Structures are given as structure tokens and as C-alpha cells.
Coordinates of C-alpha atoms and ligand atoms in Angstrom, one line a residue:
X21 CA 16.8 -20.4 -6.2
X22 CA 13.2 -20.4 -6.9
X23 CA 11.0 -18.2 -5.5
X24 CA 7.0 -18.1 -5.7
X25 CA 5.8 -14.5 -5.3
X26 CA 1.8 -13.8 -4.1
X27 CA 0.6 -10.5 -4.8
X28 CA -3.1 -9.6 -5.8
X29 CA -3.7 -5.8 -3.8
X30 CA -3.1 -2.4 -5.7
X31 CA -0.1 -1.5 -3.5
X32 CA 1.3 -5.4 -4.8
X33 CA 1.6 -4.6 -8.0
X34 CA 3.2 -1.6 -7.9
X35 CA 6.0 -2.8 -5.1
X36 CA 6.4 -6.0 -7.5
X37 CA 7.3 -3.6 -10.0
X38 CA 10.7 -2.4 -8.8
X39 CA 11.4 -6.3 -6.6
X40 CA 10.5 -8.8 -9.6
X41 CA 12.8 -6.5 -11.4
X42 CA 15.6 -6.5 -9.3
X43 CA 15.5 -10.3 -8.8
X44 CA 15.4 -10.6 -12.9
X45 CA 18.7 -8.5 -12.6
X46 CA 20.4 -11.0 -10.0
X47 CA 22.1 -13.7 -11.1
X48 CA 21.1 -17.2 -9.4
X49 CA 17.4 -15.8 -8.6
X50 CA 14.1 -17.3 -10.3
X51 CA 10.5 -15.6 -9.6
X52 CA 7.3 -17.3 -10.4
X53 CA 4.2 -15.0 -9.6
X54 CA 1.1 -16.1 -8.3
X55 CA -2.2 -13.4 -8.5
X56 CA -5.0 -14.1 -6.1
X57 CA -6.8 -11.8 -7.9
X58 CA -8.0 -9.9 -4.9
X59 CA -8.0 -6.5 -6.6
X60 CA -9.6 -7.9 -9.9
X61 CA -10.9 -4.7 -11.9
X62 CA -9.0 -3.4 -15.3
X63 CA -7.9 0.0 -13.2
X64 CA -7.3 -1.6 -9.9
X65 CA -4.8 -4.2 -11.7
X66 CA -4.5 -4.5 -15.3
X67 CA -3.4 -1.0 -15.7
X68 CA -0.3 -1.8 -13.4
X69 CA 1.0 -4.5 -14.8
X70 CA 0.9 -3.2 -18.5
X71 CA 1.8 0.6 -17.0
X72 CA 4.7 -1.2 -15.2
X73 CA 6.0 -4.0 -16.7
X74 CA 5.5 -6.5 -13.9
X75 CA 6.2 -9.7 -15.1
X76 CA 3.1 -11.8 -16.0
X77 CA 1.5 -14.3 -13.4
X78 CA 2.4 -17.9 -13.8
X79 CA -0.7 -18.5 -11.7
X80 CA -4.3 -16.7 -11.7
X81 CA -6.6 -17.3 -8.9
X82 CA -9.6 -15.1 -9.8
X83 CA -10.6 -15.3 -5.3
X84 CA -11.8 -11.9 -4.6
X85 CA -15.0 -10.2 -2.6
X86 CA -16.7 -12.3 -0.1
X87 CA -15.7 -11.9 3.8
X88 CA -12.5 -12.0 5.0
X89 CA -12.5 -16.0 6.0
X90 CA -14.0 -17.2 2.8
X91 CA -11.5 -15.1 0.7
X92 CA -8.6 -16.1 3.3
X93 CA -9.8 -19.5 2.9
X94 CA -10.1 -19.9 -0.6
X95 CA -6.3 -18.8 -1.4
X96 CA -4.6 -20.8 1.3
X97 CA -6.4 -23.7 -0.5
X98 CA -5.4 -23.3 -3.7
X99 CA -1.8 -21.3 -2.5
X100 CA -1.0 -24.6 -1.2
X101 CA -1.8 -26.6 -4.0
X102 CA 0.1 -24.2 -6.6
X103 CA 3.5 -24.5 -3.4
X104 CA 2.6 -28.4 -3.6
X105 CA 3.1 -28.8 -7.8
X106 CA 5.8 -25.4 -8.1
X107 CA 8.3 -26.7 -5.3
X108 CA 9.4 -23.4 -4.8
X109 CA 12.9 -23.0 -2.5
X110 CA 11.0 -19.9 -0.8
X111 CA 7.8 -18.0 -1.2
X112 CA 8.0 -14.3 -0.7
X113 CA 4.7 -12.0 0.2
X114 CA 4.0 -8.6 0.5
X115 CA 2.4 -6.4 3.2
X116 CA -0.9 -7.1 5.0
X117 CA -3.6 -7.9 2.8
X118 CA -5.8 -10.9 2.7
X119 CA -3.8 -12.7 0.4
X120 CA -0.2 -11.9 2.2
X121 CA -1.7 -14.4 5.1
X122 CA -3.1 -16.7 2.7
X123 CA 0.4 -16.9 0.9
X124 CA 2.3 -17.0 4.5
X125 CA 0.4 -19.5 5.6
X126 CA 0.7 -22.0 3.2
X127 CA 4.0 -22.1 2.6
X128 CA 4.8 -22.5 6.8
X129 CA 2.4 -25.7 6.6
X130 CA 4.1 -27.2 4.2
X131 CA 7.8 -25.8 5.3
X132 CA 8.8 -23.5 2.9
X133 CA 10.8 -20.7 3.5
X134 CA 8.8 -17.6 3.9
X135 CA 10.1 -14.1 3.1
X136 CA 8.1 -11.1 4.6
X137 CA 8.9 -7.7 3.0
X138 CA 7.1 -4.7 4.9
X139 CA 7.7 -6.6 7.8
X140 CA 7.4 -5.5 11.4
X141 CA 4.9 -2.6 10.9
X142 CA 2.4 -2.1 13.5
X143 CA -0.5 -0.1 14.5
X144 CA -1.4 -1.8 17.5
X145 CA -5.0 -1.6 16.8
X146 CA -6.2 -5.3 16.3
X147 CA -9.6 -4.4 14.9
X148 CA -8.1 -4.0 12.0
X149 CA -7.3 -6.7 9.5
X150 CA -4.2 -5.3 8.1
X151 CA -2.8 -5.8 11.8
X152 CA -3.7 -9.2 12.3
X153 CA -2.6 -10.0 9.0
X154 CA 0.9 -8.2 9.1
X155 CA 1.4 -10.0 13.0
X156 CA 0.5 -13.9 11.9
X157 CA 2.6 -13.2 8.5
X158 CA 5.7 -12.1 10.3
X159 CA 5.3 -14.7 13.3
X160 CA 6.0 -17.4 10.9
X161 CA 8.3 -16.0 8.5
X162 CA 12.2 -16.1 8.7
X163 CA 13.3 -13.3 6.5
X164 CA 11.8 -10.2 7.7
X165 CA 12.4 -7.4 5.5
X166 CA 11.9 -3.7 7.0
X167 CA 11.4 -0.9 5.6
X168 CA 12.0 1.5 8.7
X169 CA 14.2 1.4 12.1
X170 CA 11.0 1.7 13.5
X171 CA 9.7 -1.6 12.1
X172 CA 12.9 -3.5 13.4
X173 CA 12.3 -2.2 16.9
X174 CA 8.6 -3.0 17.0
X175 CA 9.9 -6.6 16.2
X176 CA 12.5 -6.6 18.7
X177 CA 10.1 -5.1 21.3
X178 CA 7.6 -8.7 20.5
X179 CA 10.9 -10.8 20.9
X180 CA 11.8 -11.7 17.0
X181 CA 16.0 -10.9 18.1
X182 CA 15.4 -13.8 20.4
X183 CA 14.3 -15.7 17.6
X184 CA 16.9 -18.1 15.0
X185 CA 15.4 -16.1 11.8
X186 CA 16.5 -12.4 10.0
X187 CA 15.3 -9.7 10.7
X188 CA 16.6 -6.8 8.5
X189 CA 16.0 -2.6 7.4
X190 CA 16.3 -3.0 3.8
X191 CA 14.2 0.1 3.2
X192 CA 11.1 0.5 1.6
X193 CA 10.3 -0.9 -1.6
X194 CA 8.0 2.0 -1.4
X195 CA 10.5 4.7 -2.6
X196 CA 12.3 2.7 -5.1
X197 CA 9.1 2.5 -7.2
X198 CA 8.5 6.9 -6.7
X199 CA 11.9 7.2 -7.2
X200 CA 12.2 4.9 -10.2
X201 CA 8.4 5.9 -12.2
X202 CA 8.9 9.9 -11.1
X203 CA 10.2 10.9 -14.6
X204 CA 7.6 8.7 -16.2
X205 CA 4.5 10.5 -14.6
X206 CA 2.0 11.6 -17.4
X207 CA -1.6 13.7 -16.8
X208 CA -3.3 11.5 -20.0
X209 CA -6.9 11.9 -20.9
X210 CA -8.2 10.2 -17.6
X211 CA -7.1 13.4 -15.5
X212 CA -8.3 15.7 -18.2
X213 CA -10.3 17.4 -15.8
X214 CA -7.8 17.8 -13.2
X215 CA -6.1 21.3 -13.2
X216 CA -2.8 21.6 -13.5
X217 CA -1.8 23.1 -10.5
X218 CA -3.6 24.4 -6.9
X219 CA -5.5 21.0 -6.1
X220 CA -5.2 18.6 -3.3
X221 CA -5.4 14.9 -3.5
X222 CA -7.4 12.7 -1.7
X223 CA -7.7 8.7 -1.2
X224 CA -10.0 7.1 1.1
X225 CA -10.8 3.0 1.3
X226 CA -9.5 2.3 4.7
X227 CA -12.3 -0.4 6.2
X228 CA -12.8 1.5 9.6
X229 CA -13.7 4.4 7.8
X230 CA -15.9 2.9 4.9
X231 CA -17.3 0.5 7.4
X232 CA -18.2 2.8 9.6
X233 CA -21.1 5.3 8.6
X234 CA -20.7 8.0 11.1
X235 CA -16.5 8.0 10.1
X236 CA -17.5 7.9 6.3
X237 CA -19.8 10.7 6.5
X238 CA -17.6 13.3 8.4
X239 CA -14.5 12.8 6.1
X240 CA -17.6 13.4 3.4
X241 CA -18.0 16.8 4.4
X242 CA -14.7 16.9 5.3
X243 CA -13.5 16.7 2.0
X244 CA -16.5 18.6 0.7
X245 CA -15.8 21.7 2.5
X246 CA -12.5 21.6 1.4
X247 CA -13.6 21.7 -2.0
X248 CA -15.8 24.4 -2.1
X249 CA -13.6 27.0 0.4
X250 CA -9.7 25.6 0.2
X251 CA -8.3 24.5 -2.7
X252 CA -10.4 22.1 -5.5
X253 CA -10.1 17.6 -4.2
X254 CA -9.2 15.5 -6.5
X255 CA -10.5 12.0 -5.5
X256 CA -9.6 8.6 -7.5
X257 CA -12.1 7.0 -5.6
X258 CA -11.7 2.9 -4.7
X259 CA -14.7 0.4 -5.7
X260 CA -14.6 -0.2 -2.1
X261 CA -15.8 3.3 -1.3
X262 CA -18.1 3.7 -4.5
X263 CA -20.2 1.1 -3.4
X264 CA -20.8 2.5 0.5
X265 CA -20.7 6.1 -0.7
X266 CA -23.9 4.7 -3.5
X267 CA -25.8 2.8 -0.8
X268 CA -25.6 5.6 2.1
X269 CA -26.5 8.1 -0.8
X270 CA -23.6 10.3 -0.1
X271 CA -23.1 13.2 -2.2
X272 CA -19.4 13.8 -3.0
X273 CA -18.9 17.4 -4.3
X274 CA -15.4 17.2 -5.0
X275 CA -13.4 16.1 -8.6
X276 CA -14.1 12.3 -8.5
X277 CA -12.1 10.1 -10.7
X278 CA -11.9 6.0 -11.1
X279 CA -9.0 4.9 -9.7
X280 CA -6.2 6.1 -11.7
X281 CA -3.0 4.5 -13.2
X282 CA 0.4 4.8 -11.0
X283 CA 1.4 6.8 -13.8
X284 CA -1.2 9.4 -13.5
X285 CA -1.2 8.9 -9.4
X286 CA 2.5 9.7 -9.4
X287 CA 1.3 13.2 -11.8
X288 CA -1.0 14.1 -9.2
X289 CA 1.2 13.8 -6.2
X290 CA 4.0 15.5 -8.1
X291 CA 1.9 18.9 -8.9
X292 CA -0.7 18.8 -6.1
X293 CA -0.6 21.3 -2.9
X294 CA -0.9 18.9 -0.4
X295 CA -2.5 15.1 -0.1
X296 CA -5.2 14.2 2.5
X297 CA -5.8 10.2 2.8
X298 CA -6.3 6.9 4.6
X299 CA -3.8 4.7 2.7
X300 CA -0.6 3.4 4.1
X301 CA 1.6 4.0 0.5
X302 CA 0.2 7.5 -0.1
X303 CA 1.2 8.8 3.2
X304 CA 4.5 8.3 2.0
X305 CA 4.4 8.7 -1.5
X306 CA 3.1 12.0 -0.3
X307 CA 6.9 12.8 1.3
X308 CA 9.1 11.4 -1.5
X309 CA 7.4 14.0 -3.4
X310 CA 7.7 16.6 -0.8
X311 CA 3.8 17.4 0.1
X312 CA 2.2 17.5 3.0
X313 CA -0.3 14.6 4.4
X314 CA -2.7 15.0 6.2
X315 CA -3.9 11.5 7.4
X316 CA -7.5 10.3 8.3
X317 CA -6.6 7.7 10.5
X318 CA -6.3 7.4 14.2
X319 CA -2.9 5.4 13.9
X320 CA 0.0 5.4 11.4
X321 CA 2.7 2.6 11.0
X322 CA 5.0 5.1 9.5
X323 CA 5.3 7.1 12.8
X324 CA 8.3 8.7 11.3
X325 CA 6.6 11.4 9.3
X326 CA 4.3 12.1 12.3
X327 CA 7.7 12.4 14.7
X328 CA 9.0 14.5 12.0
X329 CA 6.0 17.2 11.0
X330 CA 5.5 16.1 7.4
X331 CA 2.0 14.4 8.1
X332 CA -0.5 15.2 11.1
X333 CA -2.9 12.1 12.3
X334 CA -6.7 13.7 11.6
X335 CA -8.7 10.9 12.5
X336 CA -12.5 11.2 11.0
X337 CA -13.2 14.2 12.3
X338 CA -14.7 16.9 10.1
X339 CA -13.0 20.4 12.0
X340 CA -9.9 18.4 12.7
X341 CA -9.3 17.3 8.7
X342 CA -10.3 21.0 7.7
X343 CA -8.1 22.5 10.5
X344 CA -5.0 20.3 10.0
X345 CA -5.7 21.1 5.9
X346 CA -5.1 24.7 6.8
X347 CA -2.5 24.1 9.1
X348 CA -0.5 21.6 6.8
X349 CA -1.6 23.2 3.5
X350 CA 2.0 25.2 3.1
X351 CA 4.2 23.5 4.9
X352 CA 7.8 23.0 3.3
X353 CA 8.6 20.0 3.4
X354 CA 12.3 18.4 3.3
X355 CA 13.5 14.8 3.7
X356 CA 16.8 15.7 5.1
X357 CA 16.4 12.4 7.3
X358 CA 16.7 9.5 4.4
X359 CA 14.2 7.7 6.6
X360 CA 12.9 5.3 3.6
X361 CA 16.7 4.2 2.6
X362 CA 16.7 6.6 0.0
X363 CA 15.5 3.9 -3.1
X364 CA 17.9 0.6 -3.0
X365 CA 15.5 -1.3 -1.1
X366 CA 14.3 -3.5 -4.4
X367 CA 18.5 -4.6 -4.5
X368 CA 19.2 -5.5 -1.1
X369 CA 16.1 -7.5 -1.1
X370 CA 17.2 -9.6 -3.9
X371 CA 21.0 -9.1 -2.8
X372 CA 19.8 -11.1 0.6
X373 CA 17.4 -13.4 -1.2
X374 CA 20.7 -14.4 -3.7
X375 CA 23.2 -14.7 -0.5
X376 CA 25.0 -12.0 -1.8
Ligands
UD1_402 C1 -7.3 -4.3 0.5 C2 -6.5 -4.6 1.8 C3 -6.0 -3.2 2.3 C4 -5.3 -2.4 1.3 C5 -6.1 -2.3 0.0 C6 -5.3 -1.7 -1.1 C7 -7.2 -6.6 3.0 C8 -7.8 -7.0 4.3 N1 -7.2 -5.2 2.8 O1 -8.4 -3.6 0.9 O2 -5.1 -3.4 3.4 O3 -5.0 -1.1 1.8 O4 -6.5 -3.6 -0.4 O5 -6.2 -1.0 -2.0 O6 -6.6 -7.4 2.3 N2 -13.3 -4.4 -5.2 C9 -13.8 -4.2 -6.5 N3 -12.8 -4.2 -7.5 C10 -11.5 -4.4 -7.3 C11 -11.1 -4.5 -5.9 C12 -12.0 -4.5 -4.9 O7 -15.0 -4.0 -6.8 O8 -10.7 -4.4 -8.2 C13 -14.4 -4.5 -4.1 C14 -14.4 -5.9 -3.6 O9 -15.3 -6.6 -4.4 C15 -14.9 -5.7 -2.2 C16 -14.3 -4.4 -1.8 O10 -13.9 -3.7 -3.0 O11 -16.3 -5.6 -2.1 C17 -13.1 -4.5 -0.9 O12 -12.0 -5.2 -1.6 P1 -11.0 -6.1 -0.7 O13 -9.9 -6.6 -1.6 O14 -11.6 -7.0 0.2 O15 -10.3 -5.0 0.2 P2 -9.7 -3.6 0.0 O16 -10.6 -2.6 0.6 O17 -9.4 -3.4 -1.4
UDP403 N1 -2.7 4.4 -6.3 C1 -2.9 4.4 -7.7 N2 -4.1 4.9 -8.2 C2 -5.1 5.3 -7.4 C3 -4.9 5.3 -6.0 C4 -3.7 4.9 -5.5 O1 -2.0 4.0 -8.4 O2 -6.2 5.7 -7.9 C5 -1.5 3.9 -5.8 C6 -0.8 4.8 -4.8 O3 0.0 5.8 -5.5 C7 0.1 3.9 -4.0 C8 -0.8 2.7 -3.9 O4 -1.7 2.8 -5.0 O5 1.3 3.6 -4.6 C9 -1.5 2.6 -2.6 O6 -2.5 1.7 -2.6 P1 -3.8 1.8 -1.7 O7 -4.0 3.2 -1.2 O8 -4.9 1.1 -2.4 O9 -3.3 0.8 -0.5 P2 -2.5 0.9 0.9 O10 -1.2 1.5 0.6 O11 -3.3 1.7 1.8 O12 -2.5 -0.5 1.3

């Protein structure tokens, strides 16, 4: 079976890691990659395919920056064109990004298979992209992959068991990759600076708090306070958030780093206090290595660690990310639960995608 893999975000590449190896490893299975080239910059993809031997793209698209219908619009054209001349058995996407929909929707049009893994997750707040892009991707896919219980229900809540297409926990892909790159973590010269112990990690790129000045600015001095009176930030900061933070003439007073390797973000999460961030992978990443998260989000899709105390939903509110900092900041924290499927998710994927 052939199967034509888009990727082209940060969290891609590192999820393709542990898949497009497991598929290599199954007998019967084929992968040809496509990069839209969405994430485009040597540390925000480069690094991750040399760091983790990701197989090289067959296809490079080069689409990135623009608005979200131009960049949408540009893949699905040439997606389609790549599905037309590859005749690929099914094409298999990742996510919620831009180019997940781009991929999905290209392959439905011209009635190929389409496999969805990270399916199922919801916010239920439409404003922002990842939702509507996660909702259209799964609506006309007919393997769902899911990482959580959760993620099955929220699909059997909006009918899909009604539907003649499978929907399936695998687990999350998300774990296999910690789980498999842990003993490979290194500092290396680009976290020179970093201390080795007593610092807390911080991500920020979500759009509604980048694109929203009055958001951006409290987890600022948020995150500078912190700083100067908790424990010392560490921030690998996204080009995303460089450029706003530049043109609002922030000043951010914490340890700022490019982004880093997964190598070197896997150091960090293993020796760091406690991780404060907007990303959907870190809030997890944060519990496979057995810190605290505080979250500057309204909403979470992975409601489990909320339900179960290892991450606390701060919003963009200067007090409440201090305050749930100090609250969180020594917190044990156990995974007793195996809520992620404890690592084997990459297997069953390609198990299902090989009828095995
Ligand atoms: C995208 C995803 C988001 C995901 C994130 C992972 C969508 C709608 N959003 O957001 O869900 O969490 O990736 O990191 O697909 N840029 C650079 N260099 C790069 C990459 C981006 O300068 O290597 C700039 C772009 O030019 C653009 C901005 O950052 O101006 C945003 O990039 P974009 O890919 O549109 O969205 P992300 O914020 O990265
Ligand atoms: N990550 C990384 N270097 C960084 C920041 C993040 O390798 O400088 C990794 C992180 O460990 C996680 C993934 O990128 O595996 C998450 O990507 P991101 O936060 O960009 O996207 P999201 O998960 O929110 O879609």
C-alpha cells in the first residue's frame, strides 16, 4: 500500500519521526512524504529532520506565510496535483494545521482514502483555526486515529459511530516520540546559557494570544515577573512571536533562545521545574516527563491533564499565570493513569494502516 504523507508544521516533523518509522518497519507499507513547507526556517524544520531521521520529502512545496486562504489555497492546488501524478492507495495527515486541511481536502476530491491521526480533538472554540481545521479534516476522513478516550467520545458525541468509517484510540503519537528521543536529550552549545537545574520553560505562539495585543502583553509580564521573583524562564521563542513581540516593542526580560532542536527541547523539559505554555504538544510533553503545566489558554483539547491536576488552564491573565506558577510550581506529578497509551501508538497506526 502506498501512502502519501503531508506534513510541513514543527509538531509534523517530530510525530513523522516515530510514524514514517514504524511504517518503514511494517511489511506491505510504502510512504512518500510531501512538505508544504509551512514551517520553512533551518530551526523550525531542518533541524528535525537531520536531528531525527525522518525520511526525506519526495515532494517540496516551499507555500508558507501569507493569510490563511492563500496558504490553504496554494497547497490544495498543488496537493492535488502531486495525489493526481503519485496515485497514492491513501493519504495520511497530521493534526490541525494549514496544511493538514490542504492535504485532507485534496485527497477527498479526488477519492482517496484519507487517514486522520490526532483525530477527534476539540476545543469547541471556532475562532480558532486549529478547530476549524481539525473539524473539516476529520469530517471527510475514514480512518480516524485518536489519541485519547476523550477524542473518541467528542467524535461519537458529533455522530462519526453512526458513520460507515473507523474511528479508533491508538494513542498519541505524542509519547512515542518522548518516550523514544528521552535518552537522546543533549544541552549542546545552543542552551549554553541555560542553567542546569531551577528554571522553568516557556513557549508561546498560539494566534489568539500573539494576535491579540492586550493577551500578548499580560503573558509578557507574566512571564517577566516570573523571571525576576520565581525561578529564571527559559523561552525558545517562535518567528511567529518575534516578529509581534519586535513590532509592539515588547521587552522580554526572561532567557530567550531561537527555537531549539527536539533534542535540546526534550533537555529542557527533562531538568526544568515546571513548563508554562500555549502549545498543544508541550502540555503533554510536559507530563511524560513528569512537570507541571501551567497553560495560557482558555481551552485545552487534552482535558485529561486538567481532570487530573497535572496542568491548570491560566488564560492571559497576568495574576492568574503568576498565581497558578506558585501554585503548580512543586507539584508531584505521577502518570499512574496511562492516559496517552503509554508509547505504541506509532505501531498500531501502521498495524491498522497494513490490515494487521
Ligand atoms: C502553525 C499552526 C499551529 C501550530 C504551529 C506549530 C496553522 C493554522 N497553525 O502555527 O496550529 O501550533 O504551526 O508551531 O496551521 N514563520 C517563520 N518561520 C518559520 C515558520 C513560520 O518566519 O519557519 C512565520 C510565518 O512566516 C508566519 C508566522 O510565522 O508569518 C506564522 O506561521 P504559520 O505557519 O502561519 O503559523 P504558526 O503560528 O507557525
Ligand atoms: N519544540 C521544539 N523546539 C522548540 C519549541 C518546541 O522542538 O523550540 C517542540 C516541542 O517539544 C513539541 C513541538 O515542538 O514536540 C510542539 O510544537 P509547537 O508548540 O510549535 O506546536 P503545537 O504542539 O502547539 O501545535
Amino acid at each position: 500500500m502506498k501512502i502519501l504523507t503531508v506534513i510541513g508544521a514543527r509538531p509534523q516533523f517530530i510525530k513523522a519521526s516515530v510514524v514514517s518509522a514504524a511504517i518503514k518497519n511494517t511489511v506491505g507499507l510504502n510512504e512518500e512524504i510531501i512538505h508544504t513547507g509551512q514551517h520553512f526556517d533551518a530551526n523550525m524544520s531542518n533541524i528535525f529532520f537531520d536531528q531525527l531521521g525522518i525520511p526525506k520529502p519526495h515532494y517540496q512545496l516551499d507555500i508558507n506565510s501569507g493569510s490563511h486562504g492563500s496558504m490553504t489555497g496554494r497547497m490544495l492546488e498543488a496537493i492535488e496535483k502531486i495525489c493526481l501524478e503519485s496515485k497514492p492507495d491513501r493519504l495520511m495527515v497530521y493534526g490541525d494545521t494549514n496544511s493538514t486541511l490542504a492535504g485532507a481536502l485534496a485527497a477527498a476530491k479526488l477519492h482517496i482514502p484519507v487517514a486522520h491521526i490526532e483525530a477527534g480533538l476539540r476545543s469547541f472554540n471556532m475562532r480558532m483555526p486549529e478547530e476549524i481545521n481539525r473539524i473539516l479534516t476529520d469530517q471527510v476522513s475514514d480512518i480516524l486515529f485518536c489519541p485519547t478516550e476523550t477524542a473518541v467520545k467528542n467524535l461519537k458525541n458529533e455522530g462519526f459511530d453512526q458513520k460507515p468509517i473507523r474511528v479508533l484510540n491508538v494513542g498519541d503519537v505524542m509519547q512515542d516520540s518522548s518516550m523514544f528521543f528521552a535518552e537522546r536529550a543533549v544541552k549542546g552549545e545552543t542552551l549554553k546559557a541555560v542553567p542546569e537545574s531551577n528554571f522553568i520553560v516557556a513557549t508561546l505562539h498560539r494566534a489568539e494570544n500573539t494576535d491579540d495585543p492586550m493577551r500578548l502583553k499580560a503573558i509578557v509580564n507574566a512571564l517577566n515577573y516570573i523571571h525576576k521573583n520565581i525561578l529564571p524562564v527559559v523561552l525558545p521563542l517562535h518567528p511567529r512571536t518575534q516578529k509581534v513581540v519586535k513590532s509592539l516593542g515588547l521587552e522580554l526580560e526572561m532567557l530567550v533562545l531561537q527555537p531549539v532542536g527536539y533534542l535540546e527541547m526534550i533537555w529542557l523539559l527533562k531538568h526544568c521545574n515546571a513548563v508554562v505554555s500555549d502549545s498543544g504538544g508541550v502540555q503533554k510533553e510536559a507530563f511524560f516527563f513528569k512537570k507541571p503545566c501551567i497553560t495560557m489558554r482558555d481551552q485545552t483539547e487534552w482535558v485529561e491533564l486538567i481532570e487530573n491536576g497535572v496542568n491548570i488552564l491560566a488564560g492571559a491573565d497576568t495574576q492568574n499565570i503568576i498565581n497558578s506558577t506558585q501554585a503548580m510550581l512543586n507539584k508531584p506529578i505521577e502518570d499512574p493513569f496511562n492516559l496517552y497509551g503509554g508509547g505504541k501508538a506509532s505501531q498500531n497506526i501502521a498495524n491498522v494502516l497494513a490490515g494487521i
